Amino acid sequence: MTFSIARLRLDAEILSIAAAALLGLSLIFVAGFANATVLHDAAHDQRHAIAFPCH
Amino acid sequence: MPVIPRTLSGALIAGLVAGLLAAALNLWTLTPLILQAEVFEGATLHVHDDGVEHLHEAPPPPGAAQAGSRSLGTVATTLVAYLGFGLVLGAGMAAAARWGHEPTARTGLLWGLAGFAAVQLAPAVGLPPELPGLASADLGARQMWWALCVAATATGLAALAFGRSLPFLVLGAALVLLPHALGAPQPASHEGLVPPGLAALFATRSLGVAALSWAVLGALTGALAERSPARRTA
C-alpha cells in the first residue's frame, strides 16, 4: 500500500516537471516566436533585446 | 513541501523577479538604442549628382502616449519570456533533484549561468543581438537555427555537467559545437544604415543584461528550492 502511494507521488512529480517544462516552452514561444501582429508589435523591443530572431 | 514543488514554485517567483529586473534594464539600456536605430532604419541614403551623400531621416519618433504603451508591451513580454525561461530552468533543476542533485543557491547560480550560455551567448555567436535596420538572413531560417542552437547547447552542457564518463563528455562537447559547425544563416551582405558602433553597443549591452538576469533567475530559484536551515535540522 505504502509502495503504491509512493509511486503515485513519483508519477505526479514527473507529470508536474513535464507540465512546467511544456508551459515554459509555450511562454517562450509566445514571447519570442508567435507571429500575430499585435503580439509582434508589443514584443518588438523585447525580441530585439533578448535577441530572438525578429523581422 | 517536497523538493520538486518547491523548485517549480521557486522558479515561478524567480522568473517574475528576473523578468522585472530584465525589463527595467532593457528599458534603461537597450530601448534608447533601438529608438536611435529606428531613425536610421527608416532613413534613405541620398546621393546628389555631384557625389555628396546625405541621409534623409525617418519621421520623428512617436509621442509620449505611444511610448508608454510601447514600454508596457516591453515589460509584459519580457515578463512572459522570463517566466518561460524560469519554468524550463526549474523543470531541469527539479529533474536533477530527482537524480539526487538537490538544488541550492550555489548550484542554482550555475544553472542560471548555463541557461545564459545556452539561450543567449551561444546563439549570439552566430546571430548577434541586432538592432532594427540591420541586414539579416531569412527569418524562418534564423529561427530554426536559433532553436537548434539553444537545444543543442543546453543538452550538451547537461551532458558535460552530469556525464561521468568520457563518451558523455565527448558527446556534450560535440553538441555544443554542432550548431556553429553548421553555421548560422547570414545575410548576403552586412551593409546597413545603422552605425556599426551603435550595433556593437547594443549587442554587448544585450548580453550583459541577459547574463545578470539569468544569474538572478538561477540563484533565486536555487535559494527558494533549498531546504531552509531550520527545517533541515528539524
PDB file of N, CA, C and O in Angstrom, chain A residues 31-54:
ATOM      1  N   ALA A  31       6.446  34.670 -26.379  1.00  0.00           N
ATOM      2  CA  ALA A  31       7.265  35.880 -26.225  1.00  0.00           C
ATOM      3  C   ALA A  31       8.203  36.077 -27.411  1.00  0.00           C
ATOM      4  O   ALA A  31       8.452  37.200 -27.831  1.00  0.00           O
ATOM      5  N   GLY A  32       8.713  34.968 -27.985  1.00  0.00           N
ATOM      6  CA  GLY A  32       9.781  35.113 -28.947  1.00  0.00           C
ATOM      7  C   GLY A  32       9.449  34.801 -30.387  1.00  0.00           C
ATOM      8  O   GLY A  32      10.127  35.279 -31.298  1.00  0.00           O
ATOM      9  N   PHE A  33       8.400  33.986 -30.621  1.00  0.00           N
ATOM     10  CA  PHE A  33       8.222  33.473 -31.982  1.00  0.00           C
ATOM     11  C   PHE A  33       6.851  33.733 -32.582  1.00  0.00           C
ATOM     12  O   PHE A  33       6.731  33.797 -33.796  1.00  0.00           O
ATOM     13  N   ALA A  34       5.797  33.827 -31.761  1.00  0.00           N
ATOM     14  CA  ALA A  34       4.438  33.888 -32.292  1.00  0.00           C
ATOM     15  C   ALA A  34       4.309  35.068 -33.247  1.00  0.00           C
ATOM     16  O   ALA A  34       4.886  36.137 -33.031  1.00  0.00           O
ATOM     17  N   ASN A  35       3.520  34.855 -34.308  1.00  0.00           N
ATOM     18  CA  ASN A  35       3.552  35.737 -35.457  1.00  0.00           C
ATOM     19  C   ASN A  35       2.510  36.857 -35.462  1.00  0.00           C
ATOM     20  O   ASN A  35       2.639  37.809 -36.217  1.00  0.00           O
ATOM     21  N   ALA A  36       1.443  36.719 -34.621  1.00  0.00           N
ATOM     22  CA  ALA A  36       0.332  37.676 -34.662  1.00  0.00           C
ATOM     23  C   ALA A  36       0.853  39.109 -34.573  1.00  0.00           C
ATOM     24  O   ALA A  36       1.774  39.398 -33.810  1.00  0.00           O
ATOM     25  N   THR A  37       0.260  39.996 -35.386  1.00  0.00           N
ATOM     26  CA  THR A  37       0.789  41.359 -35.499  1.00  0.00           C
ATOM     27  C   THR A  37       0.770  42.102 -34.168  1.00  0.00           C
ATOM     28  O   THR A  37       1.757  42.739 -33.790  1.00  0.00           O
ATOM     29  N   VAL A  38      -0.361  41.995 -33.442  1.00  0.00           N
ATOM     30  CA  VAL A  38      -0.485  42.701 -32.150  1.00  0.00           C
ATOM     31  C   VAL A  38       0.636  42.248 -31.225  1.00  0.00           C
ATOM     32  O   VAL A  38       1.310  43.049 -30.572  1.00  0.00           O
ATOM     33  N   LEU A  39       0.826  40.903 -31.191  1.00  0.00           N
ATOM     34  CA  LEU A  39       1.832  40.313 -30.316  1.00  0.00           C
ATOM     35  C   LEU A  39       3.223  40.765 -30.744  1.00  0.00           C
ATOM     36  O   LEU A  39       4.060  41.153 -29.929  1.00  0.00           O
ATOM     37  N   HIS A  40       3.469  40.745 -32.063  1.00  0.00           N
ATOM     38  CA  HIS A  40       4.785  41.138 -32.557  1.00  0.00           C
ATOM     39  C   HIS A  40       5.089  42.586 -32.183  1.00  0.00           C
ATOM     40  O   HIS A  40       6.189  42.904 -31.752  1.00  0.00           O
ATOM     41  N   ASP A  41       4.087  43.462 -32.333  1.00  0.00           N
ATOM     42  CA  ASP A  41       4.325  44.878 -32.044  1.00  0.00           C
ATOM     43  C   ASP A  41       4.626  45.092 -30.565  1.00  0.00           C
ATOM     44  O   ASP A  41       5.537  45.833 -30.206  1.00  0.00           O
ATOM     45  N   ALA A  42       3.857  44.398 -29.690  1.00  0.00           N
ATOM     46  CA  ALA A  42       4.085  44.551 -28.252  1.00  0.00           C
ATOM     47  C   ALA A  42       5.447  43.977 -27.873  1.00  0.00           C
ATOM     48  O   ALA A  42       6.137  44.513 -27.012  1.00  0.00           O
ATOM     49  N   ALA A  43       5.818  42.878 -28.530  1.00  0.00           N
ATOM     50  CA  ALA A  43       7.043  42.171 -28.144  1.00  0.00           C
ATOM     51  C   ALA A  43       8.276  42.716 -28.864  1.00  0.00           C
ATOM     52  O   ALA A  43       9.389  42.304 -28.560  1.00  0.00           O
ATOM     53  N   HIS A  44       8.080  43.658 -29.813  1.00  0.00           N
ATOM     54  CA  HIS A  44       9.161  44.049 -30.717  1.00  0.00           C
ATOM     55  C   HIS A  44      10.475  44.382 -30.010  1.00  0.00           C
ATOM     56  O   HIS A  44      11.502  43.768 -30.256  1.00  0.00           O
ATOM     57  N   ASP A  45      10.424  45.343 -29.082  1.00  0.00           N
ATOM     58  CA  ASP A  45      11.656  45.803 -28.440  1.00  0.00           C
ATOM     59  C   ASP A  45      12.263  44.691 -27.588  1.00  0.00           C
ATOM     60  O   ASP A  45      13.486  44.539 -27.532  1.00  0.00           O
ATOM     61  N   GLN A  46      11.374  43.920 -26.924  1.00  0.00           N
ATOM     62  CA  GLN A  46      11.847  42.805 -26.096  1.00  0.00           C
ATOM     63  C   GLN A  46      12.535  41.759 -26.955  1.00  0.00           C
ATOM     64  O   GLN A  46      13.568  41.205 -26.577  1.00  0.00           O
ATOM     65  N   ARG A  47      11.973  41.467 -28.150  1.00  0.00           N
ATOM     66  CA  ARG A  47      12.587  40.442 -29.012  1.00  0.00           C
ATOM     67  C   ARG A  47      13.982  40.871 -29.447  1.00  0.00           C
ATOM     68  O   ARG A  47      14.909  40.075 -29.486  1.00  0.00           O
ATOM     69  N   HIS A  48      14.133  42.166 -29.761  1.00  0.00           N
ATOM     70  CA  HIS A  48      15.472  42.643 -30.106  1.00  0.00           C
ATOM     71  C   HIS A  48      16.386  42.556 -28.893  1.00  0.00           C
ATOM     72  O   HIS A  48      17.527  42.116 -29.003  1.00  0.00           O
ATOM     73  N   ALA A  49      15.864  42.936 -27.709  1.00  0.00           N
ATOM     74  CA  ALA A  49      16.699  42.988 -26.508  1.00  0.00           C
ATOM     75  C   ALA A  49      17.158  41.588 -26.114  1.00  0.00           C
ATOM     76  O   ALA A  49      18.310  41.381 -25.746  1.00  0.00           O
ATOM     77  N   ILE A  50      16.257  40.594 -26.173  1.00  0.00           N
ATOM     78  CA  ILE A  50      16.624  39.231 -25.778  1.00  0.00           C
ATOM     79  C   ILE A  50      17.268  38.493 -26.954  1.00  0.00           C
ATOM     80  O   ILE A  50      17.779  37.402 -26.808  1.00  0.00           O
ATOM     81  N   ALA A  51      17.255  39.111 -28.132  1.00  0.00           N
ATOM     82  CA  ALA A  51      17.912  38.547 -29.317  1.00  0.00           C
ATOM     83  C   ALA A  51      17.201  37.315 -29.867  1.00  0.00           C
ATOM     84  O   ALA A  51      17.830  36.412 -30.401  1.00  0.00           O
ATOM     85  N   PHE A  52      15.865  37.264 -29.707  1.00  0.00           N
ATOM     86  CA  PHE A  52      15.093  36.319 -30.512  1.00  0.00           C
ATOM     87  C   PHE A  52      15.191  36.823 -31.953  1.00  0.00           C
ATOM     88  O   PHE A  52      15.120  38.035 -32.178  1.00  0.00           O
ATOM     89  N   PRO A  53      15.340  35.920 -32.941  1.00  0.00           N
ATOM     90  CA  PRO A  53      15.354  36.419 -34.326  1.00  0.00           C
ATOM     91  C   PRO A  53      14.041  37.161 -34.625  1.00  0.00           C
ATOM     92  O   PRO A  53      12.965  36.647 -34.353  1.00  0.00           O
ATOM     93  N   CYS A  54      14.152  38.400 -35.129  1.00  0.00           N
ATOM     94  CA  CYS A  54      12.978  39.267 -35.319  1.00  0.00           C
ATOM     95  C   CYS A  54      13.058  39.858 -36.716  1.00  0.00           C
ATOM     96  O   CYS A  54      14.135  40.077 -37.228  1.00  0.00           O
TER      97      CYS A  54
END
